[in-house]
Coordinates of C-alpha atoms in Angstrom, one line a residue:
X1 CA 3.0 -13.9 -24.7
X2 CA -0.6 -14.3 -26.3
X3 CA -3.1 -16.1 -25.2
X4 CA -3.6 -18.4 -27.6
X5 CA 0.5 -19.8 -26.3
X6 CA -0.8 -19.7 -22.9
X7 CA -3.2 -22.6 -24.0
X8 CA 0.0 -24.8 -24.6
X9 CA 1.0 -27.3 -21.8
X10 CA 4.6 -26.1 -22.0
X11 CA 3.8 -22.4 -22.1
X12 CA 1.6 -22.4 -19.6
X13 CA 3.5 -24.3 -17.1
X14 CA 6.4 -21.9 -18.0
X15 CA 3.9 -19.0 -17.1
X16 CA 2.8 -20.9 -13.6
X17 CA 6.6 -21.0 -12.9
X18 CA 7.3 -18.0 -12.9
X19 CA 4.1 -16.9 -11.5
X20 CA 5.2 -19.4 -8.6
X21 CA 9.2 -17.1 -8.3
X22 CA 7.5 -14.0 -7.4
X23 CA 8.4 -13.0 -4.0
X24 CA 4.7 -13.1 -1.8
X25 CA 6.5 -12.5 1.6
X26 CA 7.8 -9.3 0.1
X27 CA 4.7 -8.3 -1.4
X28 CA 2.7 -9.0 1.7
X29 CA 4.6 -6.9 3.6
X30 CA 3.5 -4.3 1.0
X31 CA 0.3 -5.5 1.7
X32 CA 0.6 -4.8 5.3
X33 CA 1.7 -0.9 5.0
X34 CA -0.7 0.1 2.0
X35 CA -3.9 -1.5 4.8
X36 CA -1.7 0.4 7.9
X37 CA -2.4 3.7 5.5
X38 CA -6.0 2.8 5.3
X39 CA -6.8 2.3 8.5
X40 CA -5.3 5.8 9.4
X41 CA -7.3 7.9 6.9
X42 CA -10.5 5.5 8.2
X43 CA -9.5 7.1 11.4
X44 CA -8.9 10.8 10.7
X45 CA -11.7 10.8 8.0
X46 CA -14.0 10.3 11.4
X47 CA -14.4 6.7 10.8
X48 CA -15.1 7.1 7.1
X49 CA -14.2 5.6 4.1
X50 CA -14.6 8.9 2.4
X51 CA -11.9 10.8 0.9
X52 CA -9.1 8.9 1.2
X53 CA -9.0 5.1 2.8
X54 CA -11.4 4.1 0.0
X55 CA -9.7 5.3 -2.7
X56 CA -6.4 4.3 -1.0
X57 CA -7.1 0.8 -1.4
X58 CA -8.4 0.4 -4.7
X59 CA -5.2 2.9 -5.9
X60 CA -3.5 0.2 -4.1
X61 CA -5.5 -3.2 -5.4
X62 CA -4.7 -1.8 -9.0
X63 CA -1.5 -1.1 -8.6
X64 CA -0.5 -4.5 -6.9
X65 CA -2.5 -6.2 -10.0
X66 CA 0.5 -4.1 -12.0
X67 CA 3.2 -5.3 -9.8
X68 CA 2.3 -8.8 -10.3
X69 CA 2.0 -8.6 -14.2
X70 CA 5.3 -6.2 -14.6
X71 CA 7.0 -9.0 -13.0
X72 CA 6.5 -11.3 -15.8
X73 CA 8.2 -9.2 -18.3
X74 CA 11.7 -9.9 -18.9
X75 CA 14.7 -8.2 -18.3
X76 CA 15.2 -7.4 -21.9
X77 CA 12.1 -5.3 -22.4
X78 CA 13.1 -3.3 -19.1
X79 CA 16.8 -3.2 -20.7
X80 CA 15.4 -2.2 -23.6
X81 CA 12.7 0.1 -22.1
X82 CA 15.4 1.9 -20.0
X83 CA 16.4 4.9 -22.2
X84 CA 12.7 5.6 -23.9
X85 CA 11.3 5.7 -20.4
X86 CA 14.4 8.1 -19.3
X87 CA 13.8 10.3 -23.0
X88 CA 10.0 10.3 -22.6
X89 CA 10.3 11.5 -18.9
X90 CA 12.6 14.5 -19.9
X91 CA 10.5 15.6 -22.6
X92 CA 7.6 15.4 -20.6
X93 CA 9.5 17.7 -17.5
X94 CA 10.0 19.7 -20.9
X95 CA 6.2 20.2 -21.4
X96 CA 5.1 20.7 -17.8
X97 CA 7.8 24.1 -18.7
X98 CA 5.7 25.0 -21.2
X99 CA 1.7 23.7 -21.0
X100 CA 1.7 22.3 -17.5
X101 CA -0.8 23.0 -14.6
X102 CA 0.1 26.2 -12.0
X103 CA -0.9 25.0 -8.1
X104 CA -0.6 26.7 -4.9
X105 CA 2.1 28.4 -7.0
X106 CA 4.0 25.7 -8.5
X107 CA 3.9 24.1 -12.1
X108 CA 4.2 20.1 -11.9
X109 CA 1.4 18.5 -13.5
X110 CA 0.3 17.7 -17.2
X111 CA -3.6 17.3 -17.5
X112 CA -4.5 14.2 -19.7
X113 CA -8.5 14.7 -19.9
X114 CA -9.7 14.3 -16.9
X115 CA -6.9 13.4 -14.8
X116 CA -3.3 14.9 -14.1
X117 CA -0.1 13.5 -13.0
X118 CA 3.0 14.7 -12.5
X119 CA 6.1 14.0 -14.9
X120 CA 8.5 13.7 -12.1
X121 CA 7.5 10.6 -11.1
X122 CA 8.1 8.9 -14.4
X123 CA 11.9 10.2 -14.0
X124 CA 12.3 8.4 -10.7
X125 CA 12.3 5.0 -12.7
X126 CA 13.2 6.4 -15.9
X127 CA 17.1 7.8 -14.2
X128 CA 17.3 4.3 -12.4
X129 CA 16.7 2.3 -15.4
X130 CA 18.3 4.6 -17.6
X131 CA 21.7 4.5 -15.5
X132 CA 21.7 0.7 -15.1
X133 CA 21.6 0.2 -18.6
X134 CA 24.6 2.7 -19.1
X135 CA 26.5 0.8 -16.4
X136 CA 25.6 -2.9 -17.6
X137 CA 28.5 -4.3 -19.5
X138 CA 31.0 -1.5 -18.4
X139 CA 33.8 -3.1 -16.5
X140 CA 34.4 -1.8 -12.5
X141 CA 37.8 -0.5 -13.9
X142 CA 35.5 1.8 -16.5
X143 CA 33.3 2.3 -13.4
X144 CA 36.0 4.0 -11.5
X145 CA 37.2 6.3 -13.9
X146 CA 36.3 9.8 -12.8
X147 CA 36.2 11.2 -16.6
X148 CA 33.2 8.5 -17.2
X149 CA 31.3 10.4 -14.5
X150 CA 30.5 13.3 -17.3
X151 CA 27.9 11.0 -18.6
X152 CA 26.0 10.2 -15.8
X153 CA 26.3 12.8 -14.2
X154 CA 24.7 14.7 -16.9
X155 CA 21.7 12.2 -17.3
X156 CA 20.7 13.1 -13.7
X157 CA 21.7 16.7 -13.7
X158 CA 19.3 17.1 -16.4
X159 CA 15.8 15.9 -15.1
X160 CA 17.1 17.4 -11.7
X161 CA 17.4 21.1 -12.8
X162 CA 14.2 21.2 -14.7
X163 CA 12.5 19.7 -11.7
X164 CA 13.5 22.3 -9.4
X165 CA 12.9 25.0 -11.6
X166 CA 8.7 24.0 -11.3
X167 CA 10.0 24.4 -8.4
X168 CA 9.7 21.1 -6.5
X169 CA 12.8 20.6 -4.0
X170 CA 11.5 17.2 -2.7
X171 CA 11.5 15.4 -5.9
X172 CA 14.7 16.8 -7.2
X173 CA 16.7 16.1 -4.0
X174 CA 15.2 12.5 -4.3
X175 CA 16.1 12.1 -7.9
X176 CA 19.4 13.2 -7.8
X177 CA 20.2 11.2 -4.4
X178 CA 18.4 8.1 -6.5
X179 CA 20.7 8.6 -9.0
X180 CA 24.3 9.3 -7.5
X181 CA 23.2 6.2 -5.5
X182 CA 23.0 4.3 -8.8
X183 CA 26.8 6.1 -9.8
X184 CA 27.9 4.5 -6.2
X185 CA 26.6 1.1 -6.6
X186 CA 28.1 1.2 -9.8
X187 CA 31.6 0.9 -8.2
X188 CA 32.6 4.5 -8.2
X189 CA 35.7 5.5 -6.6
X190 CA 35.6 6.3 -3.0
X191 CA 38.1 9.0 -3.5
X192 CA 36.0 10.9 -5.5
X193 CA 32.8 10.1 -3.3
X194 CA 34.8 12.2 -0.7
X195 CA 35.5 14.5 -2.9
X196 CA 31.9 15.0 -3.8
X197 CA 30.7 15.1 -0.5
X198 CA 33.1 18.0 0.8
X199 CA 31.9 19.7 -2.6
X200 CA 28.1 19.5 -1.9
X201 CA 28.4 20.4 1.6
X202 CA 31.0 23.7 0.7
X203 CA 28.2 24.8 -1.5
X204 CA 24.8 24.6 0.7
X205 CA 25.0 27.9 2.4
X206 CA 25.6 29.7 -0.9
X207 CA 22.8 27.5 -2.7
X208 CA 20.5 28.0 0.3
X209 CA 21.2 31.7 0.1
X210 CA 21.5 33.0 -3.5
X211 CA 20.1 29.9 -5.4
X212 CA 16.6 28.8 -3.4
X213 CA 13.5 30.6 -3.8
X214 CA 12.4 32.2 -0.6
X215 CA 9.7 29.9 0.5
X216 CA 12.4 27.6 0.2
X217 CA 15.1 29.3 2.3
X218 CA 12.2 30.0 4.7
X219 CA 11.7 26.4 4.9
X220 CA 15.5 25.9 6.1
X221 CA 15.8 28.6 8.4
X222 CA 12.5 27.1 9.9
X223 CA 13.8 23.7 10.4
X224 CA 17.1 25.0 12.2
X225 CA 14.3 27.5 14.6
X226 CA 11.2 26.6 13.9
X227 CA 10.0 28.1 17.3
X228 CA 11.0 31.8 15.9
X229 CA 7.6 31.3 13.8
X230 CA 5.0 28.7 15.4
X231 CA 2.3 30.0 13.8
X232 CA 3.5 30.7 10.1
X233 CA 6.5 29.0 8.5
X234 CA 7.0 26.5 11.8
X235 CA 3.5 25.5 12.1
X236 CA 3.7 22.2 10.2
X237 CA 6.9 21.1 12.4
X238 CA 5.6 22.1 15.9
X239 CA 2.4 20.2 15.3
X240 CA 4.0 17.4 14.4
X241 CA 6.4 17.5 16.8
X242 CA 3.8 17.4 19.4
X243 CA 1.3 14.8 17.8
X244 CA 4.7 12.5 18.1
X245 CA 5.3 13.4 21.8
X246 CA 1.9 13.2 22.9
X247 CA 1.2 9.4 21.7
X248 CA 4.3 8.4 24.3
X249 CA 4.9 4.7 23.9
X250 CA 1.6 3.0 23.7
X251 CA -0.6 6.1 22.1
X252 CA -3.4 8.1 22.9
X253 CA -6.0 5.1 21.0
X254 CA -7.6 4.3 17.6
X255 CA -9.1 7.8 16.2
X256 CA -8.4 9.5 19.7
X257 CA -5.4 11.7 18.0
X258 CA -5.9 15.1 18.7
X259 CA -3.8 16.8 16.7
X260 CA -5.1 14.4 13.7
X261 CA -8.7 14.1 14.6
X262 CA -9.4 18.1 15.5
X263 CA -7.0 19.0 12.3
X264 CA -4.2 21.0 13.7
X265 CA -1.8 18.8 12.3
X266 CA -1.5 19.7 8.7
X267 CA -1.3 17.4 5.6
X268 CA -2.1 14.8 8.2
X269 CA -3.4 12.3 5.4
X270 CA -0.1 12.8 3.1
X271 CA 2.7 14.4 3.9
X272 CA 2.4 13.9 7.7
X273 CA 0.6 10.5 8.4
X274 CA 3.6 8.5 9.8
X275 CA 2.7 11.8 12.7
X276 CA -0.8 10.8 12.7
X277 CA 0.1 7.3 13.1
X278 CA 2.8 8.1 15.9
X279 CA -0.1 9.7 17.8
X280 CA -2.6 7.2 17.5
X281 CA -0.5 4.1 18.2
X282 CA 2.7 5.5 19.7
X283 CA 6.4 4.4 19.9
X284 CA 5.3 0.9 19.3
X285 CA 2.9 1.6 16.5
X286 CA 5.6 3.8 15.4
X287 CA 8.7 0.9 15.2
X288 CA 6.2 -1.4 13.9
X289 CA 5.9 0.3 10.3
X290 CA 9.5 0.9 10.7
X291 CA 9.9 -2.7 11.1
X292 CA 7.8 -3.5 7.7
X293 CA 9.7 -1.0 5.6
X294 CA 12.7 -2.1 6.6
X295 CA 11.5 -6.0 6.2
X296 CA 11.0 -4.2 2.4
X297 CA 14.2 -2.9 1.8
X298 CA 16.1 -5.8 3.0
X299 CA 14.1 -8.4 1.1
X300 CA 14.6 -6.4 -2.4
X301 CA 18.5 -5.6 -1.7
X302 CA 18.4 -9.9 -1.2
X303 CA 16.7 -9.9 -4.6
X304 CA 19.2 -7.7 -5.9
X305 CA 22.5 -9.4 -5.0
X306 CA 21.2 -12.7 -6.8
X307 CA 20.7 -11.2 -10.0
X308 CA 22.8 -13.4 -12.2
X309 CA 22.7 -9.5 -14.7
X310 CA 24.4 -6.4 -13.7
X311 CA 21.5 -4.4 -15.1
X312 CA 19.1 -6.3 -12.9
X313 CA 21.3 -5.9 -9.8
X314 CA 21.6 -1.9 -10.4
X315 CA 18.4 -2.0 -11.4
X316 CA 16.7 -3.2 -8.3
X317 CA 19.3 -1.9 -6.1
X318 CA 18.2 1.7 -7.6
X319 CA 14.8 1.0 -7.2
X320 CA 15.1 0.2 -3.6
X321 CA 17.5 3.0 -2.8
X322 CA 14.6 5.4 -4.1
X323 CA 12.0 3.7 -1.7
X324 CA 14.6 3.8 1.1
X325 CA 15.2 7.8 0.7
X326 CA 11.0 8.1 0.3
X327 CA 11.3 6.7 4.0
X328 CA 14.3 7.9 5.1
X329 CA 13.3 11.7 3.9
X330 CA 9.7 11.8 5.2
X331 CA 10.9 10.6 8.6
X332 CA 13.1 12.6 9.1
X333 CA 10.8 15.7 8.2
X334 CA 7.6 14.5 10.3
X335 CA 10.3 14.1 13.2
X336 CA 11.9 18.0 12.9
X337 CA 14.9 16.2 11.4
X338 CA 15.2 17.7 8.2
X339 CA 13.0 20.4 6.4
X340 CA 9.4 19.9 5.2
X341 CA 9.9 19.7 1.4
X342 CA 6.6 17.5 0.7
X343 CA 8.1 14.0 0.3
X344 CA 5.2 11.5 0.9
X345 CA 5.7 8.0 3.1
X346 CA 5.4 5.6 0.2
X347 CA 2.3 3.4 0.6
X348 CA 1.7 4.5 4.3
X349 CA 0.4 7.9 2.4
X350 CA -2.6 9.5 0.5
X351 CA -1.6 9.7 -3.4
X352 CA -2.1 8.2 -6.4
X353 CA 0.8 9.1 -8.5
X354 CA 3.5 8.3 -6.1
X355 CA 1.8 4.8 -5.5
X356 CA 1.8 4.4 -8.7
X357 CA 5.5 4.8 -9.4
X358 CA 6.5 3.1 -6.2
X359 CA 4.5 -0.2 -7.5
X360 CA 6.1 0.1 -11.0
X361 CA 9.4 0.0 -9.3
X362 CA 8.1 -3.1 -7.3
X363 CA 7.6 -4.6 -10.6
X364 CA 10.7 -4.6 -11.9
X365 CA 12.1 -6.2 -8.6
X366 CA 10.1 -8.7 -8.6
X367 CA 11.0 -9.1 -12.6
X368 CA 14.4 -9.1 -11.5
X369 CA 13.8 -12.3 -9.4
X370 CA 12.0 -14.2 -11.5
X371 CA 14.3 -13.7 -14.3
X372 CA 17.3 -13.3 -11.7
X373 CA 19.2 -16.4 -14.0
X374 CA 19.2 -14.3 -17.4
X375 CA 22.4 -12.4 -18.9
X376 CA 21.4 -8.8 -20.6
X377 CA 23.8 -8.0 -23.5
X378 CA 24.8 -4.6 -23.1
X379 CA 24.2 -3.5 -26.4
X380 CA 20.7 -4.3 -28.0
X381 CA 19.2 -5.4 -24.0
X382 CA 18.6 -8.9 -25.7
X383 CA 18.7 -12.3 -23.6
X384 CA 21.6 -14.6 -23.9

């Protein structure tokens, strides 16, 4: 829509309509986590704006400006937009093989002049709206068919093996759990679901043993004993461990962590905040966040089941199954649950790219209600 049409009554009432249809409980509640993160790395940075809180929140101002724009666009351009964004993200996965950036002994970033990103994230939207473009149109019969799971099952195979070949075990377990969640939603058969699962879980000991690289199979053997090392591989887990016990149920106090505030808890402004904040603010501060990303989760699911389009219920229901397993999988890691493979808590967090992607995803559920009454044909993505 150009500007001049904007200057039309009826286009511009259109565009305050919509504008009016985006979900500001939900995005306050966004709000609400991205300032929790903030005040965190305030409080570890020694009451300091500098590195992170700062940068935290205009990442975060930016990217809510995004939200609020992408949810204008209608589902037709996403429809349409789904298997570029899915081609584009493989071949760039392809480059980081051959041009991208080696550090602390992994390849996953692609400079573009002065800044770098990292690919990966473009293929946790790119396999979501990929797949529920494949799936819109196809009838639940189709859906069921376990021949038809070649297909998919390739798209996300694909993306998943060249991301853990940089080697980066977070991100692939989190895209390929994004995407058999998409094949689930879908309306796959439950007999083959059990079938799957008996599969995967028959084949982690060999993978762990033959098929990880040894800082990875360190990594495991750490989180079933992560005593046996305290001071090497178990380090990050036994700090964190104890920065959670220590802040009981009301905390130790506002930037009176110890773990956080004389740095023996590692990562503490990334991979390891929800720790800091467990610390700091205790059990309570602790079910508090909980609360707000699960007040997230369950507002965009609601957006998803009104969807009067198949592609924009799988599309937000992906979307929100990858922001579940952000939380679900750094949780479980801070808490000694599951082992540390550098999944960040979305928004809560320090990092851009990840913010970045998280907010893109926001966008197209908030797209998905304000255009929650449009059809997608499920051959050119146009509008009935």
């Amino acid at each position: 829509m150009t500007v001049s049409a904007l200057t039309r009554p009826g286009e511009r009432d259109r565009a305050i309509v919509k504008f009016s249809e985006i979900d500001w409980l939900f995005a306050l509640a966004l709000c609400l986590i991205a300032g929790t993160g903030a005040l965190m790395m305030f409080s570890i940075a020694g009451s300091s704006w500098e590195p992170w809180a700062g940068n935290h929140l205009i990442r975060f101002g930016l990217c809510f400006l995004a939200m609020v724009m992408l949810a204008m666009v209608d589902l037709r351009v996403w429809s349409a937009l789904a298997y570029p964004i899915y081609g584009i993200g493989l071949l760039l996965l392809v480059a980081v093989e051959a041009v991208g950036d080696v550090r602390m002994g992994a390849q996953r970033w692609l400079a573009l002049g002065p800044f770098s990103f990292q690919p990966s994230e473009v293929m946790k939207l790119g396999i979501v709206l990929a797949l529920a473009r494949f799936y819109h149109g196809m009838s639940a019969d189709s859906a069921r068919l376990s021949w038809w799971l070649l297909i998919p099952l390739t798209m996300i195979a694909a993306p998943v093996v060249l991301v853990a070949h940089q080697p980066d075990l977070g991100t692939a377990m989190l895209i390929a759990m994004t995407g058999l969640s998409m094949v689930v939603l879908a309306g796959l058969s439950w007999k083959v679901i059990a079938a799957g699962v008996i599969s995967v879980v028959a084949a982690v000991p060999p993978m762990v043993m033959f098929v990880l690289h040894d800082y990875q199979r360190k990594r495991v053997l750490t989180f079933l004993d992560p005593e046996s090392d305290p001071s090497g591989s178990g380090y990050h887990i036994m700090q964190s461990k104890i920065a959670l016990g220590s802040g009981g149920f009301f905390g130790k106090g506002y930037g009176l962590g110890s773990q956080s505030q004389l740095n023996f808890l590692p990562e503490k402004q990334t991979d390891f905040i929800f720790a800091t904040l467990a610390e700091e603010f205790g059990f309570l501060g602790c079910i508090s966040v909980l609360f707000l990303y699960g007040a997230v989760i369950f507002m965009a699911l609601r957006i998803a089941s009104i969807s009067h389009s198949h592609f924009g219920r799988l599309a937000a229901a992906g979307t929100t199954a990858t922001f579940a397993l952000y939380v679900l999988i750094n949780g479980a890691m801070v808490m000694g649950l599951a082992p540390v493979v550098g999944v960040p808590m979305p928004m809560l967090s320090y990092g851009g790219t990840v913010m970045v992607t998280v907010m893109i995803g926001f966008g197209l559920v908030q797209a998905v209600r304000v255009h929650r009454y449009s059809e997608v044909t499920s051959g050119s993505g146009a509008l009935l």
